[in-house]
């Protein structure tokens, strides 16, 4: 028995074209072993030659078979409608519409697979038994090299292989077959003519004669859908109808029978291509049927006339339009040959008549029109009108299209004409749409609706077409469901309800639609509907802004509904994905859960059936909201350190502007993450699940561009309605820049897809500019999601392998120690290398401590004077709390090894903790000069307690003066002079040199609870150091006397320096010029402050203090430095310390009349000639000094009013003031003045030098020591 | 009598839609569509867009009158200069009244369009617009 092909091969001839009833239905079935593609190839070869001109057909010579001889109308043609399935469904219509009957059955055999031709004889028998209603049963042997006469039977037809055959070979074969068929037709005609009665399609045997039926019975009398009629062999029907007893016939019925049989003959003429005869027979039948009021057959004949006229018009033969079809108002001439455009006007009118006749037939039960016939009549007319509309009128193209379903070439038609024609067609379409589908079974409903849809499509009304197709789907869903229910005998269940029990899915597999069938069938229809409503079928990373959201949701639900009843698992998966993608926000929680459950079931079912590659992309494009690097506590993140000498933010000192707003800020640079080769890095991936169901992610891995890496693959479940952080590791496998662009996911039931990082879910905004309207806008409405502007990526740099160091040991107990202020202590840290392969070859240290913060804060205060600021900067930058003792160049930590580093910590006031940053790296080739290096940093904190030790409580300076009273007390106690002399002797200062020194009184307090020995060094010359030692008891304040060499050659005009990097600032000069006490910062004017600053700096250079705790031996010997920077000096003290720029010295030229009693004390005789020698020495930093020297003699120890009256007491030779010019720096100028003292007594001489170099108001220098002359 | 009004943008997208009933003949302004019809309304209106698209080039007036029908329902259309379609599904033919309704609706739409916070094809969510459309419906239909 030949196998039934499962799928329907689409016929190239439109089954709803106007002339479709003129085609002979021929059933093709494979015979023997024929592969599917071979079979389809054979079918298409036959279909290519489906139109056979009667002129080519050899007539049958037998005289009884000449009724339908092709010679009757050689211009006519037979058109085959090749089908590959039997439409047993419409068998009840075959009498009324003969074209529905399968008249020929052709078995198609592949000669290459045929072993024994005799076997095929059995096949012929089987075909005959199976299709008894067919007139001929033949087997066509394709690729058969044999000649026809070599074949065992005439039922075998031979078609040579394609190579050996000419173009006309298949046509010739078909002509032969047509000849055989036409020879068989007269037998059928005779059978009809001989039949007692010919029944209407809806007539039932028992009520055929009972005319009076209630209208409610009409509906019942219609064939029940899907089964009863279809399952009955059509022959039984026919035989039953034909075998009605003659005695029942009245005259009316006899005429009716006659009319009907004439109509049948006309049908056969039409099929046989004898159109003229058909027209004539139809007309005769029409007249008979009209007379007996057989509306159904009357209408059918009328339709036949229309078809005949169209075919004749197509052939181009002139013919006469029967009077009976002309409208009554038409001209009264007997028979008129109508112009063809008038024929076009006539045809719709005829169809209207047909429809009204059909409607009238509804009143006669058993004679009423079947819905399918009614609807197809409308659709055929619609089709005809559509063809003429598209062809621009009743052109030959339109006629060819109507008769032979040939495509119409595109032409341009005046718009208004086109539009009106289309509107006419639309009216017919509406009429077809209005056909009620209540009692119609699924197949007919589908046929009618697809017909309507096709007509809409032809006119270019794709939305209307979509609407009709949706209606079709909605019509089909309950019918298919019902059919399945009947088949499976299951309890009632609504198609929309949640079909979640496993049994349903199990059962569904039996009737599951095979995926290969879907390409051309259901899925294609659904895709088509979706496209019209703006749901892109293949949207990868794009979303359409086209369409009506609510409508889209509804359409997708409909699609899912159809797929569920089919059941089509792939379709369920596909449309559920799409629904979630496009309309998730329109779904309720329950709907989402139900859809997801069905989705999961369908997916599992499809997978278990072995369907491949049907998954869709996961629907939420914003799955990955963020990816961030997690700082590892195990692996320190390396940093990039520049190694070249110039600091990265070097300041161009050539201009006055230090601050440049365009310079790159240092903070913004180090944003890039650095990864180390072969070390795993953790990423935190924020996933979103806005849906109401749990998201089952089967695999998730990171993807990126740049260097290679290996990512972990993890699986996880994202809870519903959550932003969920997932942790995933990645290991870079080569160095370079790595961009993490997103993640690759496989969500359960979805295709593996890569998702970009989209921190913000931007609203999908359609393009602003409107360039197309309506359906044309579909393509331009695609918006990429996520929008590239919102996609971010994480950029990291992978650096070469680096070691990992740990602090193995530290020589401090619990990393803490106690220090006295100024004390230094050393400790050792041992660094261990954890890395197995990489040694640490470069180690550097960086320190910070707790004082830094407070000092930096203090530095920010505006109100400080410059010297205070310098002081703070000094402590911040120069007094480092920590120092490395070990030479770091030699420190290398081998892989898995250890190295020690010795550090020194200084007890600094305010120090509570210190931080050691150990930066280390691995330099592969030490010969290469690196510009920058990747380092890792290890931080070590130590706690420090600093206690006060020796503090500077205060200081003062006393000049050494020769003016001290030189008295020796009688009681033998040491006088001041003695003490002074003794002290000078101790510190090794010669008495004569005494005025080059001064004495510092330094008060030191011991704040430590045990005694401390203090040593204070004072450098007097380059080689001499005077050391003062003292032991200070706890809590005691002790004054130390320290000789200081007076300081000269200090340029106090230099500004106070700053140790901090330079800052751009504007200085308000107005404020500082205003002078008086308004200057907040500092007590003194800037000049004085500068002077004090520089002398203090000089002083601190020559001083050095140490203390030793030689008493308490518990923690070993403590020693440390005295913090002398606590010294505060005033301008008055500076006057004592400094050596004046210009020193004026007085002395007498030695002579017999004078003798010296002290350094500045002379005893002279009265009335003797003396010479006063004034020496002016310049210590100034200026090149030369000029000025006026003044000498002022006074009487000693007398009030000023008398003291200055010396005119009569001393005679001077010359004047007492004179210019002294151009004294080079370091030079001494001597000025000699002769004088005679007339009156005895004690005189004092004062000399002063007033500088004039700098113009008016120059500095005045006065001799430091009083020059005294005692005159005897 | 029940009405269904939809304003369709240039991309077949519904900018606004509303179901309402008549206040004439003792109506209470509530739509009386059956459940099926309620679901079908958007589809019917959508399928008429084909005709609107064709009509728009065939006339120079904005009111296209009744352009389509579905069973007993008629669809009237009005097209603005910016290719925004007003479609009204109704049951009886009343071209003049519907024209007035559309003209006033156009006025409302243009006012909405002038809002700096509204751009073409965005759904109209303004409650005031909604209220005014309902008032127009009460006035004319």
PDB file of N, CA, C and O in Angstrom, chain A residues 1057-1107:
ATOM      1  N   UNK A1057      62.394  80.234  53.566  1.00  0.00           N
ATOM      2  CA  UNK A1057      62.120  79.192  52.564  1.00  0.00           C
ATOM      3  C   UNK A1057      60.931  78.326  52.970  1.00  0.00           C
ATOM      4  O   UNK A1057      60.448  78.387  54.090  1.00  0.00           O
ATOM      5  N   UNK A1058      60.483  77.545  52.004  1.00  0.00           N
ATOM      6  CA  UNK A1058      59.389  76.612  52.283  1.00  0.00           C
ATOM      7  C   UNK A1058      59.809  75.229  51.801  1.00  0.00           C
ATOM      8  O   UNK A1058      60.396  75.077  50.744  1.00  0.00           O
ATOM      9  N   UNK A1059      59.526  74.248  52.610  1.00  0.00           N
ATOM     10  CA  UNK A1059      59.929  72.887  52.246  1.00  0.00           C
ATOM     11  C   UNK A1059      58.842  72.175  51.444  1.00  0.00           C
ATOM     12  O   UNK A1059      59.079  71.154  50.833  1.00  0.00           O
ATOM     13  N   UNK A1060      57.651  72.769  51.503  1.00  0.00           N
ATOM     14  CA  UNK A1060      56.532  72.137  50.788  1.00  0.00           C
ATOM     15  C   UNK A1060      56.637  72.475  49.310  1.00  0.00           C
ATOM     16  O   UNK A1060      57.288  73.447  48.941  1.00  0.00           O
ATOM     17  N   UNK A1061      56.024  71.667  48.467  1.00  0.00           N
ATOM     18  CA  UNK A1061      56.010  72.030  47.048  1.00  0.00           C
ATOM     19  C   UNK A1061      55.340  73.394  46.875  1.00  0.00           C
ATOM     20  O   UNK A1061      54.436  73.734  47.623  1.00  0.00           O
ATOM     21  N   UNK A1062      55.811  74.167  45.907  1.00  0.00           N
ATOM     22  CA  UNK A1062      55.313  75.528  45.794  1.00  0.00           C
ATOM     23  C   UNK A1062      53.820  75.561  45.469  1.00  0.00           C
ATOM     24  O   UNK A1062      53.292  74.673  44.823  1.00  0.00           O
ATOM     25  N   UNK A1063      53.197  76.581  45.994  1.00  0.00           N
ATOM     26  CA  UNK A1063      51.762  76.747  45.753  1.00  0.00           C
ATOM     27  C   UNK A1063      51.553  78.105  45.106  1.00  0.00           C
ATOM     28  O   UNK A1063      52.286  79.044  45.351  1.00  0.00           O
ATOM     29  N   UNK A1064      50.525  78.138  44.273  1.00  0.00           N
ATOM     30  CA  UNK A1064      50.186  79.428  43.691  1.00  0.00           C
ATOM     31  C   UNK A1064      49.283  80.150  44.682  1.00  0.00           C
ATOM     32  O   UNK A1064      48.305  79.589  45.152  1.00  0.00           O
ATOM     33  N   UNK A1065      49.656  81.383  45.027  1.00  0.00           N
ATOM     34  CA  UNK A1065      48.748  82.140  45.893  1.00  0.00           C
ATOM     35  C   UNK A1065      48.904  83.605  45.564  1.00  0.00           C
ATOM     36  O   UNK A1065      49.883  84.034  44.961  1.00  0.00           O
ATOM     37  N   UNK A1066      47.906  84.347  45.921  1.00  0.00           N
ATOM     38  CA  UNK A1066      47.997  85.798  45.727  1.00  0.00           C
ATOM     39  C   UNK A1066      48.228  86.417  47.085  1.00  0.00           C
ATOM     40  O   UNK A1066      47.635  86.018  48.080  1.00  0.00           O
ATOM     41  N   UNK A1067      49.103  87.379  47.080  1.00  0.00           N
ATOM     42  CA  UNK A1067      49.471  87.954  48.352  1.00  0.00           C
ATOM     43  C   UNK A1067      48.914  89.360  48.411  1.00  0.00           C
ATOM     44  O   UNK A1067      49.059  90.126  47.467  1.00  0.00           O
ATOM     45  N   UNK A1068      48.274  89.651  49.486  1.00  0.00           N
ATOM     46  CA  UNK A1068      47.708  90.990  49.631  1.00  0.00           C
ATOM     47  C   UNK A1068      48.779  91.919  50.157  1.00  0.00           C
ATOM     48  O   UNK A1068      49.068  91.967  51.336  1.00  0.00           O
ATOM     49  N   UNK A1069      49.395  92.680  49.241  1.00  0.00           N
ATOM     50  CA  UNK A1069      50.461  93.595  49.652  1.00  0.00           C
ATOM     51  C   UNK A1069      49.900  94.790  50.400  1.00  0.00           C
ATOM     52  O   UNK A1069      50.547  95.363  51.255  1.00  0.00           O
ATOM     53  N   UNK A1070      48.708  95.147  50.071  1.00  0.00           N
ATOM     54  CA  UNK A1070      48.097  96.310  50.723  1.00  0.00           C
ATOM     55  C   UNK A1070      48.062  96.084  52.224  1.00  0.00           C
ATOM     56  O   UNK A1070      48.389  96.938  53.016  1.00  0.00           O
ATOM     57  N   UNK A1071      47.733  94.878  52.584  1.00  0.00           N
ATOM     58  CA  UNK A1071      47.577  94.560  54.002  1.00  0.00           C
ATOM     59  C   UNK A1071      48.926  94.692  54.727  1.00  0.00           C
ATOM     60  O   UNK A1071      49.025  95.318  55.766  1.00  0.00           O
ATOM     61  N   UNK A1072      49.943  94.129  54.105  1.00  0.00           N
ATOM     62  CA  UNK A1072      51.229  94.143  54.798  1.00  0.00           C
ATOM     63  C   UNK A1072      51.831  95.543  54.804  1.00  0.00           C
ATOM     64  O   UNK A1072      52.572  95.905  55.694  1.00  0.00           O
ATOM     65  N   UNK A1073      51.482  96.365  53.807  1.00  0.00           N
ATOM     66  CA  UNK A1073      52.020  97.724  53.762  1.00  0.00           C
ATOM     67  C   UNK A1073      51.372  98.587  54.833  1.00  0.00           C
ATOM     68  O   UNK A1073      51.948  99.538  55.308  1.00  0.00           O
ATOM     69  N   UNK A1074      50.144  98.235  55.204  1.00  0.00           N
ATOM     70  CA  UNK A1074      49.448  99.094  56.171  1.00  0.00           C
ATOM     71  C   UNK A1074      50.201  99.111  57.495  1.00  0.00           C
ATOM     72  O   UNK A1074      49.998  99.976  58.329  1.00  0.00           O
ATOM     73  N   UNK A1075      51.074  98.169  57.679  1.00  0.00           N
ATOM     74  CA  UNK A1075      52.060  98.304  58.753  1.00  0.00           C
ATOM     75  C   UNK A1075      51.543  98.042  60.129  1.00  0.00           C
ATOM     76  O   UNK A1075      51.622  96.904  60.573  1.00  0.00           O
ATOM     77  N   UNK A1076      50.935  99.007  60.727  1.00  0.00           N
ATOM     78  CA  UNK A1076      50.674  98.982  62.188  1.00  0.00           C
ATOM     79  C   UNK A1076      50.346  97.597  62.747  1.00  0.00           C
ATOM     80  O   UNK A1076      50.818  96.625  62.214  1.00  0.00           O
ATOM     81  N   UNK A1077      49.636  97.445  63.742  1.00  0.00           N
ATOM     82  CA  UNK A1077      49.461  96.122  64.375  1.00  0.00           C
ATOM     83  C   UNK A1077      48.422  95.255  63.703  1.00  0.00           C
ATOM     84  O   UNK A1077      48.067  94.215  64.217  1.00  0.00           O
ATOM     85  N   UNK A1078      47.947  95.694  62.535  1.00  0.00           N
ATOM     86  CA  UNK A1078      46.837  94.953  61.947  1.00  0.00           C
ATOM     87  C   UNK A1078      47.279  93.597  61.408  1.00  0.00           C
ATOM     88  O   UNK A1078      46.464  92.742  61.136  1.00  0.00           O
ATOM     89  N   UNK A1079      48.537  93.396  61.246  1.00  0.00           N
ATOM     90  CA  UNK A1079      48.990  92.115  60.709  1.00  0.00           C
ATOM     91  C   UNK A1079      48.792  91.047  61.762  1.00  0.00           C
ATOM     92  O   UNK A1079      49.335  91.099  62.855  1.00  0.00           O
ATOM     93  N   UNK A1080      48.012  90.113  61.419  1.00  0.00           N
ATOM     94  CA  UNK A1080      47.627  89.110  62.410  1.00  0.00           C
ATOM     95  C   UNK A1080      48.749  88.117  62.638  1.00  0.00           C
ATOM     96  O   UNK A1080      49.039  87.725  63.739  1.00  0.00           O
ATOM     97  N   UNK A1081      49.332  87.691  61.518  1.00  0.00           N
ATOM     98  CA  UNK A1081      50.297  86.624  61.679  1.00  0.00           C
ATOM     99  C   UNK A1081      51.632  87.172  62.194  1.00  0.00           C
ATOM    100  O   UNK A1081      52.187  88.094  61.630  1.00  0.00           O
ATOM    101  N   UNK A1082      52.069  86.555  63.248  1.00  0.00           N
ATOM    102  CA  UNK A1082      53.372  86.947  63.772  1.00  0.00           C
ATOM    103  C   UNK A1082      53.303  88.236  64.572  1.00  0.00           C
ATOM    104  O   UNK A1082      52.402  89.054  64.423  1.00  0.00           O
ATOM    105  N   UNK A1083      54.274  88.384  65.439  1.00  0.00           N
ATOM    106  CA  UNK A1083      54.290  89.551  66.312  1.00  0.00           C
ATOM    107  C   UNK A1083      55.059  90.682  65.671  1.00  0.00           C
ATOM    108  O   UNK A1083      54.898  91.835  66.025  1.00  0.00           O
ATOM    109  N   UNK A1084      55.905  90.285  64.795  1.00  0.00           N
ATOM    110  CA  UNK A1084      56.861  91.268  64.287  1.00  0.00           C
ATOM    111  C   UNK A1084      56.622  91.557  62.815  1.00  0.00           C
ATOM    112  O   UNK A1084      55.927  90.827  62.123  1.00  0.00           O
ATOM    113  N   UNK A1085      57.289  92.629  62.403  1.00  0.00           N
ATOM    114  CA  UNK A1085      57.202  92.976  60.994  1.00  0.00           C
ATOM    115  C   UNK A1085      57.938  91.892  60.192  1.00  0.00           C
ATOM    116  O   UNK A1085      58.778  91.179  60.727  1.00  0.00           O
ATOM    117  N   UNK A1086      57.653  91.771  58.949  1.00  0.00           N
ATOM    118  CA  UNK A1086      58.282  90.700  58.163  1.00  0.00           C
ATOM    119  C   UNK A1086      59.803  90.777  58.172  1.00  0.00           C
ATOM    120  O   UNK A1086      60.472  89.741  58.206  1.00  0.00           O
ATOM    121  N   UNK A1087      60.320  92.000  58.184  1.00  0.00           N
ATOM    122  CA  UNK A1087      61.783  92.143  58.172  1.00  0.00           C
ATOM    123  C   UNK A1087      62.362  91.546  59.441  1.00  0.00           C
ATOM    124  O   UNK A1087      63.338  90.794  59.420  1.00  0.00           O
ATOM    125  N   UNK A1088      61.744  91.899  60.571  1.00  0.00           N
ATOM    126  CA  UNK A1088      62.238  91.415  61.859  1.00  0.00           C
ATOM    127  C   UNK A1088      62.082  89.891  61.915  1.00  0.00           C
ATOM    128  O   UNK A1088      62.982  89.179  62.338  1.00  0.00           O
ATOM    129  N   UNK A1089      60.949  89.432  61.419  1.00  0.00           N
ATOM    130  CA  UNK A1089      60.703  87.994  61.467  1.00  0.00           C
ATOM    131  C   UNK A1089      61.777  87.255  60.679  1.00  0.00           C
ATOM    132  O   UNK A1089      62.291  86.228  61.113  1.00  0.00           O
ATOM    133  N   UNK A1090      62.082  87.832  59.511  1.00  0.00           N
ATOM    134  CA  UNK A1090      63.118  87.199  58.688  1.00  0.00           C
ATOM    135  C   UNK A1090      64.445  87.181  59.402  1.00  0.00           C
ATOM    136  O   UNK A1090      65.144  86.170  59.420  1.00  0.00           O
ATOM    137  N   UNK A1091      64.792  88.310  60.030  1.00  0.00           N
ATOM    138  CA  UNK A1091      66.063  88.395  60.742  1.00  0.00           C
ATOM    139  C   UNK A1091      66.119  87.347  61.845  1.00  0.00           C
ATOM    140  O   UNK A1091      67.083  86.581  61.955  1.00  0.00           O
ATOM    141  N   UNK A1092      65.052  87.298  62.647  1.00  0.00           N
ATOM    142  CA  UNK A1092      65.008  86.346  63.757  1.00  0.00           C
ATOM    143  C   UNK A1092      65.134  84.930  63.213  1.00  0.00           C
ATOM    144  O   UNK A1092      65.884  84.110  63.727  1.00  0.00           O
ATOM    145  N   UNK A1093      64.425  84.689  62.113  1.00  0.00           N
ATOM    146  CA  UNK A1093      64.433  83.348  61.532  1.00  0.00           C
ATOM    147  C   UNK A1093      65.843  82.928  61.137  1.00  0.00           C
ATOM    148  O   UNK A1093      66.316  81.851  61.505  1.00  0.00           O
ATOM    149  N   UNK A1094      66.487  83.785  60.415  1.00  0.00           N
ATOM    150  CA  UNK A1094      67.804  83.379  59.901  1.00  0.00           C
ATOM    151  C   UNK A1094      68.830  83.207  61.019  1.00  0.00           C
ATOM    152  O   UNK A1094      69.661  82.300  60.969  1.00  0.00           O
ATOM    153  N   UNK A1095      68.772  84.097  62.061  1.00  0.00           N
ATOM    154  CA  UNK A1095      69.736  83.944  63.163  1.00  0.00           C
ATOM    155  C   UNK A1095      69.430  82.689  63.962  1.00  0.00           C
ATOM    156  O   UNK A1095      70.330  82.003  64.423  1.00  0.00           O
ATOM    157  N   UNK A1096      68.154  82.397  64.084  1.00  0.00           N
ATOM    158  CA  UNK A1096      67.806  81.189  64.827  1.00  0.00           C
ATOM    159  C   UNK A1096      68.308  79.965  64.063  1.00  0.00           C
ATOM    160  O   UNK A1096      68.856  79.030  64.641  1.00  0.00           O
ATOM    161  N   UNK A1097      68.108  79.953  62.775  1.00  0.00           N
ATOM    162  CA  UNK A1097      68.583  78.844  61.961  1.00  0.00           C
ATOM    163  C   UNK A1097      70.085  78.672  62.124  1.00  0.00           C
ATOM    164  O   UNK A1097      70.588  77.558  62.280  1.00  0.00           O
ATOM    165  N   UNK A1098      70.785  79.810  62.116  1.00  0.00           N
ATOM    166  CA  UNK A1098      72.242  79.758  62.255  1.00  0.00           C
ATOM    167  C   UNK A1098      72.627  79.220  63.624  1.00  0.00           C
ATOM    168  O   UNK A1098      73.552  78.419  63.766  1.00  0.00           O
ATOM    169  N   UNK A1099      71.860  79.664  64.602  1.00  0.00           N
ATOM    170  CA  UNK A1099      72.127  79.236  65.971  1.00  0.00           C
ATOM    171  C   UNK A1099      71.927  77.730  66.110  1.00  0.00           C
ATOM    172  O   UNK A1099      72.743  77.044  66.719  1.00  0.00           O
ATOM    173  N   UNK A1100      70.844  77.248  65.509  1.00  0.00           N
ATOM    174  CA  UNK A1100      70.546  75.820  65.628  1.00  0.00           C
ATOM    175  C   UNK A1100      71.610  74.983  64.926  1.00  0.00           C
ATOM    176  O   UNK A1100      71.809  73.822  65.262  1.00  0.00           O
ATOM    177  N   UNK A1101      72.268  75.586  63.951  1.00  0.00           N
ATOM    178  CA  UNK A1101      73.312  74.841  63.255  1.00  0.00           C
ATOM    179  C   UNK A1101      74.494  74.551  64.171  1.00  0.00           C
ATOM    180  O   UNK A1101      75.145  73.522  64.024  1.00  0.00           O
ATOM    181  N   UNK A1102      74.779  75.492  65.058  1.00  0.00           N
ATOM    182  CA  UNK A1102      75.979  75.303  65.874  1.00  0.00           C
ATOM    183  C   UNK A1102      75.668  74.572  67.172  1.00  0.00           C
ATOM    184  O   UNK A1102      76.568  74.194  67.891  1.00  0.00           O
ATOM    185  N   UNK A1103      74.381  74.387  67.454  1.00  0.00           N
ATOM    186  CA  UNK A1103      74.036  73.749  68.726  1.00  0.00           C
ATOM    187  C   UNK A1103      73.661  72.289  68.493  1.00  0.00           C
ATOM    188  O   UNK A1103      73.091  71.931  67.473  1.00  0.00           O
ATOM    189  N   UNK A1104      73.971  71.493  69.450  1.00  0.00           N
ATOM    190  CA  UNK A1104      73.588  70.083  69.372  1.00  0.00           C
ATOM    191  C   UNK A1104      73.470  69.553  70.790  1.00  0.00           C
ATOM    192  O   UNK A1104      74.356  69.772  71.607  1.00  0.00           O
ATOM    193  N   UNK A1105      72.351  68.878  71.077  1.00  0.00           N
ATOM    194  CA  UNK A1105      72.171  68.410  72.451  1.00  0.00           C
ATOM    195  C   UNK A1105      71.853  66.936  72.499  1.00  0.00           C
ATOM    196  O   UNK A1105      71.235  66.399  71.587  1.00  0.00           O
ATOM    197  N   UNK A1106      72.316  66.261  73.525  1.00  0.00           N
ATOM    198  CA  UNK A1106      72.036  64.845  73.698  1.00  0.00           C
ATOM    199  C   UNK A1106      71.683  64.598  75.152  1.00  0.00           C
ATOM    200  O   UNK A1106      72.107  65.348  76.040  1.00  0.00           O
ATOM    201  N   UNK A1107      70.943  63.563  75.371  1.00  0.00           N
ATOM    202  CA  UNK A1107      70.725  63.140  76.743  1.00  0.00           C
ATOM    203  C   UNK A1107      70.942  61.644  76.839  1.00  0.00           C
ATOM    204  O   UNK A1107      70.809  60.923  75.864  1.00  0.00           O
TER     205      UNK A1107
END
